[in-house]
Amino acid sequence: MVASASWDALGTWCEVLTVHEDDLPDVAELARSRVADVEVAHARWQRESASATGSRAIDPVLADAAAAVLRTAEFTGGLVVPLPGWRAVRLDPDALTLTVPDGEEFGFGPSVHAWAADWIAQACLDELGVGCLVNLGGDIATRGEVPDGGWLVEIDDGRPGPQGHPVISMGWPGGLATSAAAATDAGHRTWRTVTVAARSCERASAACAAAMLLGDAAPRWLSQRELPARLVHTGGVIVQTNGWPQQRWAV
């Protein structure tokens, strides 16, 4: 029987699900500890950012998060970046330093949620031998054993129709992410929401953010990268790329 626990974390919420109820306490404890590590490291970084310039010491946890942010910038060809001069950023994972151009501040942004979801889910598998689903504010990562029929995930596309929200089954070890246009920005966007499935939550989240910026070119961009996706146009038309899972409906 699937079991779950949830709590507020990283400015949003965290939910963990396990196939077996007996596994939930250990998974929840590990997830809470990992989330706390990220929160402490990020708070320290923010406190020290006002007066720091050039090369800065960075916590090991945050160094991994920064690497994920830079991978996102590279994967999206500079569409989703932590700062304008991102190509000049130098991360030294051995010395634990991050160097940014003068006058610029490295922004971790929502990429941290996707990276952290992957990190926690992988740790549950590696350290506990437990399969789980980790959901950090809608950024979802799965690893290991899945329930019969897969993890059932409801896709929030903003305005459910008469059938309700679509539900898909996640039976793969990887990730799922959704980006939505802000209410104040909806009139300037092509897509109301974009949901992408990938082999990691980090990659799914990066693709979502890029697709929102690409507008009409997004379906082709996603298809070229063999990323299954569901895009909801601001006018209500739904576009799916190859490989998007079969869906059912939840009222």
Coordinates of N, CA and C in Angstrom, one line a residue:
M1 N 0.8 -1.2 0.0 CA 0.0 0.0 0.0 C 0.9 1.2 0.0
V2 N 0.6 2.2 -0.9 CA 1.4 3.4 -1.0 C 1.2 4.3 0.2
A3 N 2.3 4.8 0.8 CA 2.3 5.6 2.0 C 2.9 7.0 1.6
S4 N 2.6 8.0 2.3 CA 3.1 9.3 2.0 C 3.2 10.2 3.2
A5 N 4.1 11.2 3.1 CA 4.3 12.2 4.1 C 4.7 13.5 3.4
S6 N 4.3 14.6 4.0 CA 4.6 15.9 3.4 C 4.8 17.0 4.4
W7 N 5.5 18.1 4.0 CA 5.8 19.1 4.9 C 6.3 20.3 4.1
D8 N 6.4 21.5 4.7 CA 6.9 22.7 4.0 C 8.4 22.6 3.9
A9 N 8.9 23.0 2.8 CA 10.4 22.9 2.6 C 10.8 23.8 1.4
L10 N 12.0 24.4 1.5 CA 12.6 25.1 0.4 C 11.7 26.2 -0.2
G11 N 10.9 26.8 0.6 CA 10.0 27.8 0.1 C 8.8 27.3 -0.6
T12 N 8.6 26.0 -0.6 CA 7.4 25.3 -1.2 C 7.0 24.2 -0.3
W13 N 6.8 23.0 -0.8 CA 6.5 21.8 0.0 C 7.2 20.6 -0.6
C14 N 7.4 19.6 0.3 CA 8.0 18.4 -0.1 C 7.1 17.2 0.3
E15 N 6.9 16.3 -0.6 CA 6.1 15.1 -0.4 C 6.9 13.9 -0.8
V16 N 6.9 12.9 0.0 CA 7.6 11.6 -0.3 C 6.6 10.5 -0.3
L17 N 6.7 9.6 -1.2 CA 5.8 8.4 -1.3 C 6.6 7.1 -1.4
T18 N 6.2 6.1 -0.7 CA 6.9 4.8 -0.8 C 5.9 3.7 -1.1
V19 N 6.4 2.7 -1.8 CA 5.5 1.6 -2.1 C 5.0 0.8 -0.9
H20 N 5.9 0.7 0.1 CA 5.6 0.0 1.3 C 5.5 0.9 2.5
E21 N 4.5 0.8 3.3 CA 4.3 1.7 4.4 C 5.4 1.7 5.4
D22 N 6.0 0.5 5.6 CA 7.1 0.4 6.6 C 8.3 1.2 6.2
D23 N 8.5 1.5 4.9 CA 9.7 2.2 4.4 C 9.5 3.7 4.6
L24 N 8.3 4.2 4.8 CA 8.1 5.6 4.9 C 8.9 6.4 5.9
P25 N 8.9 5.9 7.2 CA 9.6 6.7 8.2 C 11.1 7.0 7.8
D26 N 11.8 5.9 7.3 CA 13.2 6.1 7.0 C 13.4 7.1 5.8
V27 N 12.5 6.9 4.8 CA 12.6 7.8 3.6 C 12.3 9.2 4.0
A28 N 11.2 9.4 4.8 CA 10.9 10.8 5.3 C 12.0 11.4 6.1
E29 N 12.6 10.6 7.0 CA 13.7 11.2 7.8 C 14.9 11.6 6.9
L30 N 15.3 10.7 5.9 CA 16.4 11.1 5.0 C 16.0 12.3 4.2
A31 N 14.8 12.4 3.7 CA 14.4 13.5 2.9 C 14.4 14.8 3.7
R32 N 13.9 14.8 4.9 CA 13.9 16.0 5.8 C 15.4 16.4 6.1
S33 N 16.2 15.5 6.3 CA 17.6 15.8 6.6 C 18.3 16.4 5.4
R34 N 18.1 15.9 4.2 CA 18.7 16.4 3.0 C 18.1 17.8 2.6
V35 N 16.8 18.0 2.8 CA 16.2 19.3 2.6 C 16.8 20.3 3.5
A36 N 16.9 19.9 4.8 CA 17.5 20.9 5.8 C 18.9 21.3 5.4
D37 N 19.7 20.3 4.9 CA 21.1 20.6 4.5 C 21.1 21.7 3.4
V38 N 20.2 21.6 2.4 CA 20.1 22.5 1.4 C 19.7 23.9 1.9
E39 N 18.7 23.9 2.8 CA 18.2 25.2 3.3 C 19.3 25.9 4.1
V40 N 20.0 25.2 4.9 CA 21.1 25.8 5.7 C 22.2 26.3 4.8
A41 N 22.6 25.5 3.8 CA 23.6 26.0 2.9 C 23.2 27.2 2.1
H42 N 22.0 27.2 1.7 CA 21.5 28.3 0.8 C 21.3 29.6 1.7
A43 N 20.9 29.4 2.9 CA 20.7 30.6 3.8 C 22.1 31.2 4.1
R44 N 23.1 30.4 4.3 CA 24.5 30.9 4.5 C 25.0 31.6 3.3
W45 N 24.7 31.0 2.1 CA 25.2 31.7 0.9 C 24.5 33.1 0.7
Q46 N 23.3 33.2 1.0 CA 22.6 34.4 0.9 C 23.1 35.5 1.9
R47 N 23.4 35.0 3.1 CA 23.9 36.0 4.1 C 25.2 36.6 3.7
E48 N 26.0 35.8 3.0 CA 27.4 36.2 2.7 C 27.5 36.8 1.3
S49 N 26.4 36.8 0.5 CA 26.4 37.3 -0.9 C 26.6 38.8 -1.0
A50 N 26.1 39.5 -0.1 CA 26.0 41.0 -0.2 C 27.5 41.6 -0.3
S51 N 28.4 41.0 0.5 CA 29.7 41.6 0.6 C 30.8 40.8 -0.2
A52 N 30.4 39.7 -0.8 CA 31.4 38.8 -1.4 C 31.6 39.2 -2.9
T53 N 32.8 39.1 -3.3 CA 33.1 39.3 -4.8 C 34.1 38.2 -5.2
G54 N 34.2 38.0 -6.5 CA 35.2 37.1 -7.1 C 34.9 35.7 -6.7
S55 N 36.0 35.0 -6.3 CA 35.9 33.6 -6.0 C 35.4 33.4 -4.5
R56 N 34.4 32.6 -4.4 CA 33.7 32.5 -3.1 C 33.7 31.0 -2.7
A57 N 33.9 30.8 -1.4 CA 33.7 29.4 -0.8 C 32.3 29.0 -0.9
I58 N 32.0 27.7 -1.2 CA 30.7 27.2 -1.4 C 30.6 25.9 -0.7
D59 N 29.4 25.7 0.0 CA 29.2 24.5 0.7 C 29.1 23.3 -0.3
P60 N 29.6 22.1 0.1 CA 29.5 21.0 -0.8 C 28.1 20.7 -1.4
V61 N 27.1 20.8 -0.6 CA 25.7 20.6 -1.1 C 25.4 21.6 -2.1
L62 N 25.7 22.9 -1.8 CA 25.3 23.9 -2.7 C 26.2 23.9 -4.0
A63 N 27.4 23.3 -3.9 CA 28.3 23.2 -5.1 C 27.6 22.2 -6.1
D64 N 27.0 21.1 -5.5 CA 26.3 20.2 -6.4 C 25.1 20.9 -7.1
A65 N 24.4 21.7 -6.3 CA 23.3 22.4 -6.8 C 23.7 23.4 -7.9
A66 N 24.8 24.1 -7.7 CA 25.3 25.1 -8.6 C 25.7 24.3 -9.9
A67 N 26.3 23.1 -9.8 CA 26.6 22.4 -11.0 C 25.4 22.0 -11.8
A68 N 24.3 21.7 -11.1 CA 23.0 21.4 -11.8 C 22.5 22.7 -12.5
V69 N 22.6 23.8 -11.9 CA 22.2 25.1 -12.5 C 23.0 25.4 -13.8
L70 N 24.3 25.1 -13.7 CA 25.2 25.3 -14.9 C 24.9 24.3 -16.0
R71 N 24.5 23.1 -15.6 CA 24.2 22.1 -16.6 C 22.9 22.5 -17.3
T72 N 22.0 23.1 -16.6 CA 20.7 23.6 -17.2 C 21.0 24.7 -18.2
A73 N 21.9 25.6 -17.9 CA 22.2 26.7 -18.8 C 22.8 26.1 -20.1
E74 N 23.7 25.1 -19.9 CA 24.4 24.5 -21.1 C 23.4 23.7 -21.9
F75 N 22.5 22.9 -21.3 CA 21.5 22.1 -22.0 C 20.6 23.0 -22.8
T76 N 20.2 24.1 -22.2 CA 19.2 25.0 -22.9 C 19.8 26.0 -23.8
G77 N 21.1 25.9 -24.0 CA 21.8 26.8 -24.9 C 21.7 28.3 -24.4
G78 N 21.7 28.5 -23.1 CA 21.7 29.8 -22.6 C 20.3 30.4 -22.5
L79 N 19.3 29.6 -22.6 CA 17.9 30.1 -22.4 C 17.6 30.3 -21.0
V80 N 18.0 29.4 -20.2 CA 17.7 29.4 -18.7 C 19.1 29.5 -18.0
V81 N 19.4 30.7 -17.5 CA 20.7 30.9 -16.9 C 20.7 31.5 -15.5
P82 N 21.7 31.3 -14.7 CA 21.8 31.9 -13.4 C 22.2 33.3 -13.3
L83 N 22.8 33.8 -14.4 CA 23.2 35.2 -14.4 C 23.6 35.5 -15.9
P84 N 23.6 36.7 -16.3 CA 23.9 37.1 -17.7 C 25.3 36.5 -18.2
G85 N 26.3 36.6 -17.3 CA 27.6 36.2 -17.7 C 27.9 34.8 -17.3
W86 N 26.9 33.9 -17.5 CA 27.1 32.5 -16.9 C 28.2 31.7 -17.5
R87 N 28.6 32.0 -18.7 CA 29.7 31.3 -19.3 C 31.1 31.6 -18.7
A88 N 31.1 32.7 -17.9 CA 32.4 33.0 -17.2 C 32.4 32.5 -15.8
V89 N 31.3 31.8 -15.4 CA 31.3 31.3 -14.1 C 32.3 30.1 -14.0
R90 N 33.0 30.0 -12.9 CA 33.9 28.9 -12.7 C 33.6 28.2 -11.3
L91 N 33.2 26.9 -11.4 CA 32.9 26.1 -10.3 C 34.0 25.1 -10.1
D92 N 34.7 25.1 -9.0 CA 35.7 24.2 -8.7 C 35.2 23.2 -7.6
P93 N 34.7 22.0 -8.0 CA 34.1 21.1 -7.0 C 35.1 20.5 -6.0
D94 N 36.4 20.6 -6.3 CA 37.5 20.1 -5.4 C 37.8 21.1 -4.4
A95 N 38.1 22.3 -4.8 CA 38.4 23.4 -3.9 C 37.1 24.0 -3.3
L96 N 36.0 23.6 -3.8 CA 34.7 24.2 -3.3 C 34.7 25.7 -3.3
T97 N 34.9 26.2 -4.6 CA 34.8 27.6 -4.8 C 33.9 27.9 -6.0
L98 N 33.3 29.0 -6.0 CA 32.5 29.4 -7.2 C 32.9 30.9 -7.5
T99 N 33.3 31.1 -8.7 CA 33.8 32.4 -9.2 C 32.8 32.9 -10.2
V100 N 32.3 34.1 -10.0 CA 31.4 34.8 -10.9 C 31.9 36.1 -11.3
P101 N 31.5 36.6 -12.5 CA 31.9 37.9 -13.0 C 31.6 39.0 -11.9
D102 N 32.5 40.0 -11.9 CA 32.3 41.2 -11.0 C 31.0 41.8 -11.2
G103 N 30.3 42.1 -10.2 CA 29.0 42.9 -10.3 C 27.8 42.0 -10.5
E104 N 28.0 40.7 -10.7 CA 26.9 39.8 -10.9 C 26.7 38.8 -9.7
E105 N 25.5 38.4 -9.6 CA 25.2 37.4 -8.5 C 24.6 36.1 -9.1
F106 N 25.1 35.0 -8.6 CA 24.7 33.7 -9.1 C 23.3 33.4 -8.5
G107 N 22.3 33.1 -9.4 CA 21.0 32.8 -8.9 C 20.7 31.3 -9.1
F108 N 20.4 30.7 -7.9 CA 20.1 29.3 -8.0 C 18.7 29.0 -8.5
G109 N 17.7 29.8 -8.2 CA 16.4 29.7 -8.8 C 15.7 28.3 -8.5
P110 N 14.7 28.1 -9.3 CA 13.9 26.8 -9.1 C 14.6 25.6 -9.6
S111 N 15.7 25.7 -10.3 CA 16.5 24.5 -10.6 C 16.9 23.7 -9.4
V112 N 17.1 24.4 -8.3 CA 17.5 23.7 -7.0 C 16.4 22.6 -6.6
H113 N 15.1 22.9 -6.8 CA 14.1 22.0 -6.4 C 14.2 20.7 -7.2
A114 N 14.4 20.8 -8.5 CA 14.5 19.6 -9.4 C 15.7 18.8 -9.1
W115 N 16.9 19.5 -8.9 CA 18.1 18.8 -8.5 C 17.9 18.1 -7.2
A116 N 17.3 18.8 -6.2 CA 17.2 18.2 -4.9 C 16.2 17.0 -4.9
A117 N 15.2 17.0 -5.7 CA 14.3 15.9 -5.9 C 15.1 14.7 -6.4
D118 N 15.9 14.9 -7.4 CA 16.7 13.8 -7.9 C 17.7 13.2 -6.8
W119 N 18.3 14.2 -6.1 CA 19.3 13.9 -5.1 C 18.7 13.0 -4.0
I120 N 17.6 13.4 -3.5 CA 16.9 12.7 -2.4 C 16.4 11.3 -2.9
A121 N 15.8 11.3 -4.0 CA 15.3 10.0 -4.5 C 16.4 9.0 -4.7
Q122 N 17.5 9.5 -5.3 CA 18.7 8.6 -5.5 C 19.3 8.1 -4.2
A123 N 19.3 9.0 -3.2 CA 19.9 8.6 -1.9 C 19.0 7.6 -1.2
C124 N 17.7 7.7 -1.4 CA 16.8 6.7 -0.8 C 17.1 5.3 -1.4
L125 N 17.4 5.3 -2.7 CA 17.7 4.0 -3.3 C 19.0 3.5 -2.9
D126 N 20.1 4.4 -3.0 CA 21.4 4.0 -2.7 C 21.7 3.6 -1.2
E127 N 21.1 4.4 -0.3 CA 21.4 4.3 1.1 C 20.4 3.4 1.8
L128 N 19.2 3.4 1.4 CA 18.2 2.7 2.1 C 17.7 1.5 1.3
G129 N 18.0 1.4 0.0 CA 17.6 0.3 -0.8 C 16.1 0.4 -1.1
V130 N 15.5 1.6 -1.0 CA 14.1 1.8 -1.1 C 13.7 2.6 -2.3
G131 N 12.7 2.2 -3.1 CA 12.2 3.0 -4.1 C 11.2 4.0 -3.6
C132 N 11.1 5.2 -4.2 CA 10.3 6.2 -3.7 C 10.0 7.2 -4.8
L133 N 9.0 8.1 -4.5 CA 8.7 9.3 -5.4 C 8.9 10.5 -4.5
V134 N 9.7 11.4 -4.9 CA 9.9 12.7 -4.2 C 9.3 13.8 -5.0
N135 N 8.5 14.6 -4.4 CA 7.8 15.7 -5.1 C 8.2 17.0 -4.3
L136 N 9.0 17.9 -5.0 CA 9.3 19.2 -4.4 C 8.7 20.3 -5.1
G137 N 7.5 20.7 -4.6 CA 6.8 21.8 -5.2 C 6.3 21.5 -6.7
G138 N 6.1 20.2 -7.0 CA 5.7 19.9 -8.4 C 6.8 19.3 -9.2
D139 N 8.1 19.4 -8.7 CA 9.2 18.8 -9.4 C 9.3 17.4 -8.8
I140 N 9.2 16.4 -9.7 CA 9.0 15.0 -9.2 C 10.2 14.1 -9.7
A141 N 10.7 13.3 -8.8 CA 11.8 12.3 -9.1 C 11.4 11.0 -8.6
T142 N 11.6 9.9 -9.4 CA 11.3 8.6 -8.9 C 12.6 7.7 -9.1
R143 N 12.8 6.8 -8.2 CA 13.8 5.8 -8.3 C 13.3 4.5 -7.7
G144 N 13.9 3.4 -8.2 CA 13.7 2.1 -7.6 C 12.3 1.5 -7.9
E145 N 11.8 0.7 -6.9 CA 10.5 0.0 -7.1 C 9.4 1.0 -7.2
V146 N 8.4 0.6 -8.1 CA 7.2 1.4 -8.3 C 6.0 0.6 -7.9
P147 N 4.9 1.2 -7.6 CA 3.7 0.4 -7.3 C 3.2 -0.3 -8.6
D148 N 2.3 -1.3 -8.4 CA 1.7 -1.9 -9.5 C 0.9 -0.8 -10.3
G149 N 1.2 -0.7 -11.6 CA 0.6 0.3 -12.4 C 1.3 1.6 -12.4
G150 N 2.5 1.7 -11.7 CA 3.2 2.9 -11.7 C 2.7 3.9 -10.6
W151 N 3.5 5.0 -10.5 CA 3.1 6.1 -9.6 C 2.1 6.9 -10.4
L152 N 0.9 7.1 -9.9 CA -0.1 7.9 -10.5 C 0.0 9.4 -10.2
V153 N 0.3 10.2 -11.2 CA 0.6 11.6 -11.0 C -0.4 12.5 -11.7
E154 N -1.0 13.4 -11.0 CA -2.0 14.3 -11.6 C -1.3 15.5 -12.1
I155 N -1.6 15.9 -13.4 CA -0.9 17.0 -14.0 C -1.8 18.2 -13.8
D156 N -1.3 19.2 -13.2 CA -2.0 20.5 -13.0 C -1.8 21.4 -14.2
D157 N -2.8 21.5 -15.0 CA -2.6 22.4 -16.2 C -3.4 23.7 -16.1
G158 N -3.7 24.0 -14.9 CA -4.3 25.4 -14.6 C -5.8 25.4 -14.7
R159 N -6.4 24.9 -15.8 CA -7.8 25.1 -15.9 C -8.4 23.7 -16.4
P160 N -8.7 22.9 -15.4 CA -9.2 21.5 -15.8 C -10.6 21.6 -16.5
G161 N -10.7 20.8 -17.5 CA -12.0 20.7 -18.3 C -13.0 19.9 -17.6
P162 N -14.0 19.5 -18.3 CA -15.1 18.7 -17.7 C -14.6 17.4 -17.1
Q163 N -13.5 16.8 -17.7 CA -13.0 15.6 -17.3 C -12.0 15.7 -16.1
G164 N -11.7 16.9 -15.7 CA -10.8 17.2 -14.7 C -9.3 17.2 -15.2
H165 N -8.4 17.0 -14.3 CA -7.0 17.1 -14.6 C -6.5 15.7 -15.2
P166 N -5.6 15.7 -16.1 CA -5.1 14.4 -16.6 C -4.2 13.8 -15.6
V167 N -4.2 12.4 -15.6 CA -3.4 11.6 -14.7 C -2.5 10.7 -15.5
I168 N -1.2 10.6 -15.3 CA -0.4 9.7 -16.0 C 0.3 8.7 -15.0
S169 N 0.8 7.6 -15.5 CA 1.5 6.6 -14.7 C 3.0 6.8 -14.9
M170 N 3.7 7.0 -13.9 CA 5.2 7.1 -14.0 C 5.7 5.7 -13.6
G171 N 6.2 5.0 -14.6 CA 6.8 3.7 -14.3 C 8.3 3.7 -14.6
W172 N 8.9 4.8 -14.9 CA 10.3 4.9 -15.2 C 11.1 5.6 -14.1
P173 N 12.4 5.2 -13.9 CA 13.2 5.9 -13.0 C 13.6 7.2 -13.6
G174 N 13.1 8.3 -13.2 CA 13.4 9.6 -13.8 C 12.7 10.8 -13.2
G175 N 12.2 11.7 -14.0 CA 11.6 12.9 -13.5 C 10.5 13.4 -14.3
L176 N 9.7 14.3 -13.7 CA 8.6 14.9 -14.3 C 8.5 16.3 -13.7
A177 N 8.3 17.3 -14.6 CA 8.2 18.7 -14.1 C 7.2 19.5 -14.9
T178 N 6.6 20.5 -14.3 CA 5.7 21.4 -15.0 C 6.0 22.8 -14.7
S179 N 6.0 23.6 -15.8 CA 6.2 25.1 -15.6 C 4.9 25.7 -16.1
A180 N 4.5 26.8 -15.4 CA 3.3 27.5 -15.7 C 3.6 29.0 -15.8
A181 N 2.9 29.7 -16.7 CA 3.0 31.1 -16.9 C 2.4 31.8 -15.7
A182 N 3.2 32.8 -15.2 CA 2.6 33.6 -14.1 C 1.4 34.4 -14.6
A183 N 0.5 34.6 -13.7 CA -0.7 35.3 -14.0 C -0.5 36.7 -14.7
T184 N 0.6 37.4 -14.2 CA 0.9 38.7 -14.7 C 1.6 38.6 -16.1
D185 N 2.0 37.4 -16.5 CA 2.8 37.2 -17.7 C 2.1 36.4 -18.7
A186 N 0.9 35.9 -18.4 CA 0.2 35.0 -19.3 C -0.1 35.6 -20.6
G187 N -0.4 36.9 -20.7 CA -0.7 37.5 -22.0 C 0.5 37.6 -22.9
H188 N 1.7 37.4 -22.4 CA 2.9 37.4 -23.2 C 3.5 36.1 -23.5
R189 N 2.8 35.0 -23.1 CA 3.4 33.7 -23.3 C 2.5 32.9 -24.3
T190 N 3.1 31.9 -25.0 CA 2.4 31.1 -25.9 C 1.7 29.9 -25.1
W191 N 2.4 29.4 -24.1 CA 1.9 28.3 -23.3 C 1.5 28.6 -21.9
R192 N 0.3 28.1 -21.6 CA -0.2 28.3 -20.2 C 0.6 27.4 -19.3
T193 N 0.8 26.1 -19.7 CA 1.7 25.2 -18.9 C 2.4 24.3 -19.8
V194 N 3.6 23.9 -19.4 CA 4.4 22.9 -20.1 C 4.8 21.8 -19.1
T195 N 4.5 20.5 -19.4 CA 4.9 19.4 -18.6 C 5.8 18.5 -19.4
V196 N 7.0 18.1 -18.8 CA 8.0 17.3 -19.5 C 8.4 16.1 -18.7
A197 N 8.5 15.0 -19.3 CA 9.0 13.8 -18.7 C 10.4 13.5 -19.2
A198 N 11.3 13.1 -18.3 CA 12.7 12.9 -18.7 C 13.4 11.8 -17.8
R199 N 14.6 11.5 -18.0 CA 15.3 10.6 -17.2 C 15.8 11.2 -15.9
S200 N 15.6 12.4 -15.7 CA 15.9 13.1 -14.4 C 15.0 14.2 -14.3
C201 N 14.7 14.6 -13.0 CA 13.8 15.8 -12.8 C 14.6 17.0 -13.2
E202 N 15.9 17.0 -13.0 CA 16.7 18.2 -13.4 C 16.5 18.5 -14.9
R203 N 16.6 17.4 -15.7 CA 16.5 17.6 -17.2 C 15.0 18.0 -17.5
A204 N 14.0 17.4 -16.9 CA 12.6 17.8 -17.2 C 12.3 19.2 -16.8
S205 N 12.8 19.7 -15.7 CA 12.6 21.1 -15.3 C 13.3 22.0 -16.2
A206 N 14.5 21.7 -16.6 CA 15.2 22.6 -17.6 C 14.5 22.7 -18.9
A207 N 14.0 21.6 -19.4 CA 13.2 21.6 -20.6 C 12.0 22.4 -20.5
C208 N 11.3 22.3 -19.4 CA 10.0 23.0 -19.2 C 10.3 24.5 -19.3
A209 N 11.3 25.0 -18.5 CA 11.6 26.4 -18.5 C 12.0 26.9 -19.9
A210 N 12.8 26.1 -20.6 CA 13.2 26.5 -22.0 C 12.0 26.6 -22.9
A211 N 11.1 25.6 -22.8 CA 9.9 25.5 -23.7 C 9.0 26.8 -23.5
M212 N 8.9 27.2 -22.2 CA 8.1 28.4 -21.9 C 8.6 29.6 -22.7
L213 N 10.0 29.7 -22.7 CA 10.6 30.8 -23.4 C 10.6 30.7 -24.9
L214 N 10.6 29.5 -25.4 CA 10.7 29.3 -26.9 C 9.4 29.5 -27.6
G215 N 8.3 29.5 -26.9 CA 7.0 29.7 -27.5 C 6.6 28.7 -28.6
D216 N 6.3 29.2 -29.8 CA 5.8 28.3 -30.8 C 6.9 27.3 -31.2
A217 N 8.2 27.5 -31.0 CA 9.2 26.6 -31.4 C 9.4 25.5 -30.4
A218 N 8.7 25.5 -29.3 CA 8.9 24.6 -28.2 C 8.7 23.1 -28.6
P219 N 7.5 22.8 -29.2 CA 7.3 21.4 -29.6 C 8.4 20.8 -30.4
R220 N 8.9 21.5 -31.4 CA 10.0 21.0 -32.2 C 11.3 20.8 -31.4
W221 N 11.6 21.8 -30.6 CA 12.8 21.7 -29.7 C 12.7 20.5 -28.8
L222 N 11.6 20.3 -28.2 CA 11.4 19.1 -27.3 C 11.5 17.8 -28.1
S223 N 10.9 17.8 -29.3 CA 10.9 16.5 -30.1 C 12.3 16.2 -30.5
Q224 N 13.1 17.2 -30.9 CA 14.5 17.0 -31.3 C 15.3 16.4 -30.2
R225 N 14.9 16.6 -29.0 CA 15.7 16.1 -27.8 C 15.0 14.9 -27.3
E226 N 14.0 14.4 -28.0 CA 13.3 13.1 -27.6 C 12.7 13.2 -26.2
L227 N 12.1 14.3 -25.9 CA 11.5 14.6 -24.6 C 10.0 14.5 -24.7
P228 N 9.3 13.6 -24.1 CA 7.8 13.5 -24.1 C 7.3 14.7 -23.3
A229 N 6.3 15.4 -23.9 CA 5.8 16.6 -23.2 C 4.4 16.9 -23.5
R230 N 3.7 17.6 -22.7 CA 2.4 18.0 -22.9 C 2.3 19.6 -22.7
L231 N 2.0 20.3 -23.7 CA 1.9 21.7 -23.7 C 0.5 22.2 -23.9
V232 N 0.1 23.1 -23.0 CA -1.2 23.7 -23.1 C -1.1 25.1 -23.5
H233 N -1.7 25.4 -24.7 CA -1.6 26.8 -25.2 C -2.5 27.7 -24.4
T234 N -2.2 29.0 -24.4 CA -3.0 29.9 -23.7 C -4.4 30.0 -24.2
G235 N -4.6 29.5 -25.4 CA -6.0 29.5 -26.0 C -6.7 28.2 -25.7
G236 N -6.0 27.2 -25.0 CA -6.6 26.0 -24.6 C -6.2 24.8 -25.4
V237 N -5.6 25.0 -26.6 CA -5.2 23.8 -27.4 C -4.1 23.1 -26.7
I238 N -4.2 21.7 -26.8 CA -3.2 20.9 -26.1 C -2.3 20.2 -27.2
V239 N -1.0 20.3 -27.0 CA 0.0 19.7 -28.0 C 0.8 18.7 -27.2
Q240 N 1.0 17.5 -27.7 CA 1.8 16.5 -27.1 C 2.9 16.1 -28.0
T241 N 4.1 15.9 -27.5 CA 5.2 15.3 -28.3 C 5.3 13.8 -28.1
N242 N 6.0 13.2 -29.0 CA 6.0 11.7 -29.1 C 6.5 11.2 -27.7
G243 N 5.8 10.1 -27.3 CA 6.2 9.4 -26.1 C 5.5 9.9 -24.8
W244 N 4.6 10.9 -25.0 CA 3.9 11.3 -23.8 C 3.0 10.2 -23.3
P245 N 3.1 9.8 -22.0 CA 2.3 8.7 -21.5 C 0.8 8.8 -21.7
Q246 N 0.2 7.6 -21.9 CA -1.3 7.6 -22.0 C -1.8 8.1 -20.7
Q247 N -2.9 8.9 -20.8 CA -3.4 9.6 -19.6 C -4.9 9.2 -19.4
R248 N -5.2 9.2 -18.1 CA -6.6 9.1 -17.7 C -7.0 10.4 -17.1
W249 N -8.2 10.5 -16.4 CA -8.7 11.8 -15.9 C -9.1 11.7 -14.5
A250 N -8.8 12.7 -13.7 CA -9.2 12.8 -12.3 C -10.1 14.1 -12.1
V251 N -11.3 13.9 -11.7 CA -12.1 15.1 -11.5 C -11.8 15.8 -10.2

